[in-house]
Coordinates of C-alpha atoms in Angstrom, one line a residue:
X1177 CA 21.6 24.6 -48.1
X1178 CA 17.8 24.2 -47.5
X1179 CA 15.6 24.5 -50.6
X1180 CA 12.0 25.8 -51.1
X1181 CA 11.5 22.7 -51.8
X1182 CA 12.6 21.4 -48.7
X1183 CA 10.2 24.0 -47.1
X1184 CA 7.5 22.8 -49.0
X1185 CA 7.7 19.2 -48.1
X1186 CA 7.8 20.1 -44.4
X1187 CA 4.7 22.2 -45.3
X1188 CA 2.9 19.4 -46.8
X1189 CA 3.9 17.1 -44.2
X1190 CA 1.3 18.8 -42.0
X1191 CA -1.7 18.7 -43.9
X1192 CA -4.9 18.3 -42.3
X1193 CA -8.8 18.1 -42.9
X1194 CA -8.3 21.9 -41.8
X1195 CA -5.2 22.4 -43.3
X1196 CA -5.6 21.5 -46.8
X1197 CA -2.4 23.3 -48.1
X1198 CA -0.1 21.8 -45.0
X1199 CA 0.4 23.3 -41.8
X1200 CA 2.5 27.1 -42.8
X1201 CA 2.3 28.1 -39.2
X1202 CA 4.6 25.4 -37.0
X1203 CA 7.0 25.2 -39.9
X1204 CA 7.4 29.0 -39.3
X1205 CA 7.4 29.2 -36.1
X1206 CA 10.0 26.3 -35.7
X1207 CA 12.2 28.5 -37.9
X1208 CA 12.2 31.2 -35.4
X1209 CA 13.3 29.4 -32.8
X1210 CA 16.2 27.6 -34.7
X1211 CA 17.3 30.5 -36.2
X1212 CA 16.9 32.3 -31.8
X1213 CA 18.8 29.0 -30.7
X1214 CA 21.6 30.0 -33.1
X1215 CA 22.1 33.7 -32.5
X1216 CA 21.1 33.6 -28.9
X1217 CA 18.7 36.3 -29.0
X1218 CA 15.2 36.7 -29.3
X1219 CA 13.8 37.1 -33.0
X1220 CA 11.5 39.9 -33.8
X1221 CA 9.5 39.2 -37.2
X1222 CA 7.6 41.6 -39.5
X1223 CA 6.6 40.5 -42.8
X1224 CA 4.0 41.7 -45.3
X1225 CA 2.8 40.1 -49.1
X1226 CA 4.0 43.1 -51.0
X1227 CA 5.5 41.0 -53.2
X1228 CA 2.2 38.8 -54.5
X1229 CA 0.8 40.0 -57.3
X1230 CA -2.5 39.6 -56.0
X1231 CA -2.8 40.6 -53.1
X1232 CA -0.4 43.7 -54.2
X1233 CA -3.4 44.5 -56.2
X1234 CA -6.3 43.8 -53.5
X1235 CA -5.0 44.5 -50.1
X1236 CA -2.3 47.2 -50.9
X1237 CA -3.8 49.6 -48.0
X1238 CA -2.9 46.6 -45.3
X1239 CA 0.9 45.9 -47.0
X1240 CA 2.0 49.1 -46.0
X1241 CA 3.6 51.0 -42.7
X1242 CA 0.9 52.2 -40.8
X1243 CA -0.1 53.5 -37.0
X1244 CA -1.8 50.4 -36.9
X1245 CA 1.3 48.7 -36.8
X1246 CA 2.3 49.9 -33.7
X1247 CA -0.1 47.1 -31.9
X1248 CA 1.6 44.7 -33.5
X1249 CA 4.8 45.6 -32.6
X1250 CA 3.5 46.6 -29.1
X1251 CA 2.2 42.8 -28.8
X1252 CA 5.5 41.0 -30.2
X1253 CA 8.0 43.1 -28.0
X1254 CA 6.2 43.4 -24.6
X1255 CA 7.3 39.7 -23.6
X1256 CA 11.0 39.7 -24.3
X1257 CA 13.3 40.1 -21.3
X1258 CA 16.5 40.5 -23.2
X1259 CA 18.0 44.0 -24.2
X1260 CA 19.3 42.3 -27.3
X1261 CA 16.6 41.5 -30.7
X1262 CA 17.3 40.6 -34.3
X1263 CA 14.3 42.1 -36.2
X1264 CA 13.5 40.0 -39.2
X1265 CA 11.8 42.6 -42.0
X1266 CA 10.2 42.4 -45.5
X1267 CA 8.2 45.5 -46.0
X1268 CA 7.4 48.3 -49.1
X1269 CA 7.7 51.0 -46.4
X1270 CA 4.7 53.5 -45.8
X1271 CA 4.3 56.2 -43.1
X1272 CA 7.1 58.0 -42.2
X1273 CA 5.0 59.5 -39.2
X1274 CA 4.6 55.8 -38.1
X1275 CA 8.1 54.5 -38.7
X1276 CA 8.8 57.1 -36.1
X1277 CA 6.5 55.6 -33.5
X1278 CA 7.4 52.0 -34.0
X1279 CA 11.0 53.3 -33.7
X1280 CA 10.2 54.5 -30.4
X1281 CA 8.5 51.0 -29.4
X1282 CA 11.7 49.2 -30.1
X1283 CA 14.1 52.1 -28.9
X1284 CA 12.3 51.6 -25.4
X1285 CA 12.6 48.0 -25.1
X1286 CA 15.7 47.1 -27.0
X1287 CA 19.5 48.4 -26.7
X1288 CA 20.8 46.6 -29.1
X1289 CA 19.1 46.2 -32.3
X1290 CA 20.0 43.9 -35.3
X1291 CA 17.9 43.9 -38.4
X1292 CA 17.8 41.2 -40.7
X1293 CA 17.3 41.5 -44.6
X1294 CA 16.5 38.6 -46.7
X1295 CA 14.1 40.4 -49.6
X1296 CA 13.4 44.0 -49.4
X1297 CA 13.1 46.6 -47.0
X1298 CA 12.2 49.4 -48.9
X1299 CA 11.1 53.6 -48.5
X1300 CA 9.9 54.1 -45.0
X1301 CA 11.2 50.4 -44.2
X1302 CA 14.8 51.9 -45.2
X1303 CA 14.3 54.0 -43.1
X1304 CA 13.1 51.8 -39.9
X1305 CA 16.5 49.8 -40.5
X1306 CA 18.5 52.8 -40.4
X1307 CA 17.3 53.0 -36.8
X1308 CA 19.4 49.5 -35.9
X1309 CA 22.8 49.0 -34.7
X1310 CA 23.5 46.8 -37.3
X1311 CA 22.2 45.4 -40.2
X1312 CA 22.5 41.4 -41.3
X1313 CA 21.7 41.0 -45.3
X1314 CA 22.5 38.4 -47.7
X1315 CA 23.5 39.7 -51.6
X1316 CA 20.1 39.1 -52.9
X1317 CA 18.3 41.7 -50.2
X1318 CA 17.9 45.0 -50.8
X1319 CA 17.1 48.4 -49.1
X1320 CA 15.7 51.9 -51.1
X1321 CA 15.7 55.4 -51.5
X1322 CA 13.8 57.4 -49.1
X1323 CA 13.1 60.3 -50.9
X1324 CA 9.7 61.1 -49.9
X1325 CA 6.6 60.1 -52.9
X1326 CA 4.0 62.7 -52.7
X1327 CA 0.3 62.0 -54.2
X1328 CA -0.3 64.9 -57.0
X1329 CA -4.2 63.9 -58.6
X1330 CA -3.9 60.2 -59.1
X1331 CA -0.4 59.6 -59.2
X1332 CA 2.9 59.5 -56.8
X1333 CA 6.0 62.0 -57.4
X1334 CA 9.1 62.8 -55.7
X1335 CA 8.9 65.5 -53.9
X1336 CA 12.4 66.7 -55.0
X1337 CA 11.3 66.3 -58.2
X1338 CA 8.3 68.4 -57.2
X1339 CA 10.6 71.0 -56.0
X1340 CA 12.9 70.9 -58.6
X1341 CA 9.8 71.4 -61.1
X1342 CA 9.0 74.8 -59.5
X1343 CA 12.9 75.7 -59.7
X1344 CA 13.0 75.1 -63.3
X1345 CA 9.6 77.1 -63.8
X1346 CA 11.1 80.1 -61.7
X1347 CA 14.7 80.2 -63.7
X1348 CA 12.5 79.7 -67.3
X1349 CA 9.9 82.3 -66.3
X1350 CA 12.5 84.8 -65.3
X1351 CA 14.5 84.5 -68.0
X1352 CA 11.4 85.0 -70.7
X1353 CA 8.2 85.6 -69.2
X1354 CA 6.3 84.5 -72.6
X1355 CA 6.5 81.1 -71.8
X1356 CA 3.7 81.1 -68.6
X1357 CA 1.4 79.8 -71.2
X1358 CA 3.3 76.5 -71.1
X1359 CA 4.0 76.5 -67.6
X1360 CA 0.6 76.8 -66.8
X1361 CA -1.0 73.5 -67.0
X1362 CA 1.5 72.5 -65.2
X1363 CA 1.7 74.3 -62.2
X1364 CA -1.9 74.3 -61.9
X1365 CA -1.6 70.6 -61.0
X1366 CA -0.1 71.6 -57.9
X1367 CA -2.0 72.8 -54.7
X1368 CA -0.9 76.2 -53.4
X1369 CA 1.1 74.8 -50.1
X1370 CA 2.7 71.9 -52.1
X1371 CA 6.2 72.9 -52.4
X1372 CA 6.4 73.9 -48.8
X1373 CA 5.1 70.0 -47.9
X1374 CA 7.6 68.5 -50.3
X1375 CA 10.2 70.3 -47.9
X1376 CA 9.0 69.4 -44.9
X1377 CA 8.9 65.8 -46.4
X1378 CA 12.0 65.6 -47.2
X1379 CA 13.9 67.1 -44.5
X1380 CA 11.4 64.7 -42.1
X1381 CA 13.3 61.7 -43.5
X1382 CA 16.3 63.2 -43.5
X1383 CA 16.3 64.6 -39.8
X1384 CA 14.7 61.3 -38.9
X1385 CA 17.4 59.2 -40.4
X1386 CA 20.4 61.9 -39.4
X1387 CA 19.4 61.2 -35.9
X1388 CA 19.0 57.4 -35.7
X1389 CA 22.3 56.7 -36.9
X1390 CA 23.8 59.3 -34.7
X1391 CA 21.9 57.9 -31.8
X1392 CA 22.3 54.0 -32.0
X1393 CA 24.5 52.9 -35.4
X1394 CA 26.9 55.4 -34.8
X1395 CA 26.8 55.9 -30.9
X1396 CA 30.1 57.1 -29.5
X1397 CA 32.1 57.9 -32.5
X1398 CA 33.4 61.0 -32.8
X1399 CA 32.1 61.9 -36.1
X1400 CA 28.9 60.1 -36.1
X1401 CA 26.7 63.5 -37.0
X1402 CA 29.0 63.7 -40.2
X1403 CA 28.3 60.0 -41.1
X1404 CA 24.6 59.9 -40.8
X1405 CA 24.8 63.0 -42.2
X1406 CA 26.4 61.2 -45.9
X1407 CA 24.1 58.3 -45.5
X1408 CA 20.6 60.4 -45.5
X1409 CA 21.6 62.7 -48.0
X1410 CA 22.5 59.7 -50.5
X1411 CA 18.9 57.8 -49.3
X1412 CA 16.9 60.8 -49.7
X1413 CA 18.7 62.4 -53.0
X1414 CA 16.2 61.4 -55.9
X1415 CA 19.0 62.7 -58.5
X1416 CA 21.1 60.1 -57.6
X1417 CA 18.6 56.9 -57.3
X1418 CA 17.0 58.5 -60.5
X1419 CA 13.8 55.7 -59.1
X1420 CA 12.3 55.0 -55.9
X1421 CA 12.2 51.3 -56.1
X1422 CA 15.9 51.5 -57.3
X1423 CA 17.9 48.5 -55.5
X1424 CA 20.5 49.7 -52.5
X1425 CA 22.2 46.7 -51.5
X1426 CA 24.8 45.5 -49.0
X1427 CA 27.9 46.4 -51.0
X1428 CA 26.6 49.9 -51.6
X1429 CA 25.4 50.3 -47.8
X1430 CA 29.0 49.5 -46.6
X1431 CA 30.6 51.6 -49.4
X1432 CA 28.1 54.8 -47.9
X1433 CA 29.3 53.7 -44.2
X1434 CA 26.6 51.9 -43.1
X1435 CA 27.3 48.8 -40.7
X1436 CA 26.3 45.8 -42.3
X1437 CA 27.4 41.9 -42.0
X1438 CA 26.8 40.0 -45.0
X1439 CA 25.3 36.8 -44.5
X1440 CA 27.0 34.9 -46.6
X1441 CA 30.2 35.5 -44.3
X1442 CA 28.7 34.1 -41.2
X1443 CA 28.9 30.4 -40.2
X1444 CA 27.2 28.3 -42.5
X1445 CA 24.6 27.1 -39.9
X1446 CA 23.1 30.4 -39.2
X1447 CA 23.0 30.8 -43.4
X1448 CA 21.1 28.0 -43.5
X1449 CA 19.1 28.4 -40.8
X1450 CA 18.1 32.2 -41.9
X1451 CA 17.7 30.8 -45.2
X1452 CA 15.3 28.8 -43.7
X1453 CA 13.3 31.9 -42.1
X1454 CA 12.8 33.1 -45.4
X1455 CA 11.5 30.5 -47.3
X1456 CA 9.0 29.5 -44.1
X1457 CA 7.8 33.3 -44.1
X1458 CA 7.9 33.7 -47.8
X1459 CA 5.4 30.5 -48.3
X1460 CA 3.2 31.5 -46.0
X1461 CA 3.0 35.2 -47.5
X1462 CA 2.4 33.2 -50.8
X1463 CA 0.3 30.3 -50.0
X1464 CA -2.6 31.9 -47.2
X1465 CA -4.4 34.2 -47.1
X1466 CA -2.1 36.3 -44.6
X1467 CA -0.8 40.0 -46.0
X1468 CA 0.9 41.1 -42.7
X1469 CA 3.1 38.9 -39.9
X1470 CA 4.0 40.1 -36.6
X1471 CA 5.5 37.3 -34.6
X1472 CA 8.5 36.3 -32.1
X1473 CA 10.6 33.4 -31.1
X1474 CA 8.8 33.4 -27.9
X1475 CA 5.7 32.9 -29.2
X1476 CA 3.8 35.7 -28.8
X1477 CA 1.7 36.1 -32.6
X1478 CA -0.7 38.6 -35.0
X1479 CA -1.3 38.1 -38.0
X1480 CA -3.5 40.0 -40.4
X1481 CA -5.7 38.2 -43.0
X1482 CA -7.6 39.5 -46.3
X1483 CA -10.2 37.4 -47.6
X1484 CA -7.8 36.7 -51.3
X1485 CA -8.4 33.3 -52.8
X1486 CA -5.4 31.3 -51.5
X1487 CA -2.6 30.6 -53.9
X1488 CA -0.8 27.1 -53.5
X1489 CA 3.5 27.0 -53.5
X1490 CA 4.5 26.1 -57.1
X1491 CA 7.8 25.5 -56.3
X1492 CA 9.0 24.6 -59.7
X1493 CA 8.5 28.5 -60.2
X1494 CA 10.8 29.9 -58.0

């Protein structure tokens, strides 16, 4: 099985007067196409630096799903014939709102839709995947809740937590009415219309989610409403997940229903050669300046940039 170190060789092979950490971008790119030449179909790829600390800490805004992101995925879908993709992703999640609209990019052009899961796809990313036939992950990947974070002052919160606080205020307040002096503080941190938005959150994802797997995963089966149904109430119950980054992998997606093939069950030259994906993506995420990847097997490429002081491949640290 290919290492990182393997990937960094390859990397380094290429260096050049203007490539002074190696060539990242036809070591990449020749990954998409072996991984296309095994699979026979097309490979979709959207990647963002979420996981570098530093550019987690200086680009955040661009790691995120945005409406921006439909141009990229406008750009990387409108030259592919087939009605089959594979949809390489490694995202934090973002914008519900835009998940939507990408959803509807990909839903125009594609019938079959497989998304593959290498790191994370987490939040609104979850919820992207959800809108695939299938999913293709290896042990170490992982998907998240969905339960919508809402911004309260300067911080994030769940907004069935939010809900749940005014529950508790209404049962305590009701049962002994001396206690608004505690409450108080409290509930004066939250804007009049909040708990009406932390509803409408909530059942967004959920409706969202409800209908993606009816629609594509579950297309045909007699009881796919009640299926997608159990998934999106598990993704979007914050009691259970007790933490929005909390891990959801493969063996707890197949146990909720979800159709997922686990990597490490296909042939080994597709393992290897996804393996390979990764690492390619992952160094250059790491060792550039690039915070966002949208690219294909056929060639067709944008990639965002942030001017963060370029971080070489250590691979004794992986």
């Amino acid at each position: 099985m290919t290492s990182w170190q393997d990937i960094q060789k390859e990397i380094e092979a290429g260096k050049e007067p203007d490539k002074p950490f190696g060539d990242f971008d036809s070591v990449r790119r020749t990954k998409y196409k072996l991984v296309s030449q095994i699979t026979n179909r097309p490979l979709l790829v959207y990647a963002t630096a979420f996981h570098h600390p530093i550019k987690l800490r200086t680009a955040t805004p661009f790691l995120n799903i945005d409406l921006s992101d439909k141009d990229g995925f406008y750009e990387i879908t409108r030259n592919i014939n087939s009605k089959a993709v594979d949809v390489f992703i490694h995202s934090p999640g973002g914008s519900a709102e835009a998940t939507e609209s990408i959803v509807k990019i990909l839903r125009s052009k594609f019938d079959d839709i497989r998304f593959i899961i290498t790191g994370d796809a987490k939040s609104a990313a979850t919820m992207l995947v959800m809108s695939g036939n299938k999913l293709l992950m290896d042990r170490s990947a992982e998907l998240g809740p969905i339960d919508p974070q809402v911004r309260v002052r300067d911080r994030f919160s769940p907004a069935g937590s939010i809900r749940e606080q005014f529950k508790r205020a209404t049962v305590v307040l009701k049962r002994d009415p001396a206690q608004l002096p505690v409450w108080i503080p409290l509930l004066q941190e939250f804007a009049p219309a909040l708990l009406v938005e932390c509803e409408n959150f909530i059942n967004l994802s959920k409706t969202l989610v409800i209908n993606w797997l009816s629609e594509f995963m579950f297309q045909g089966e007699k009881d796919a409403k009640r299926k997608a149904k159990k998934i999106a109430s598990y993704l979007t119950n914050e009691k259970i997940s007790l933490s929005h980054a909390r891990r959801i992998d493969a063996e707890q997606l197949r146990k909720l229903g979800v159709k997922v093939d686990l990597l490490e069950e296909q042939d080994e030259k597709l393992q290897d050669a996804i393996r390979q994906l990764h690492l390619a993506i992952m160094a250059t995420l790491d060792g550039t300046a690039a915070v966002k990847i949208f690219e294909n097997s056929e060639g067709a490429v944008l990639i965002r940039m942030v001017h963060v002081e370029a971080v070489p491949i250590q691979p004794i640290q992986r």
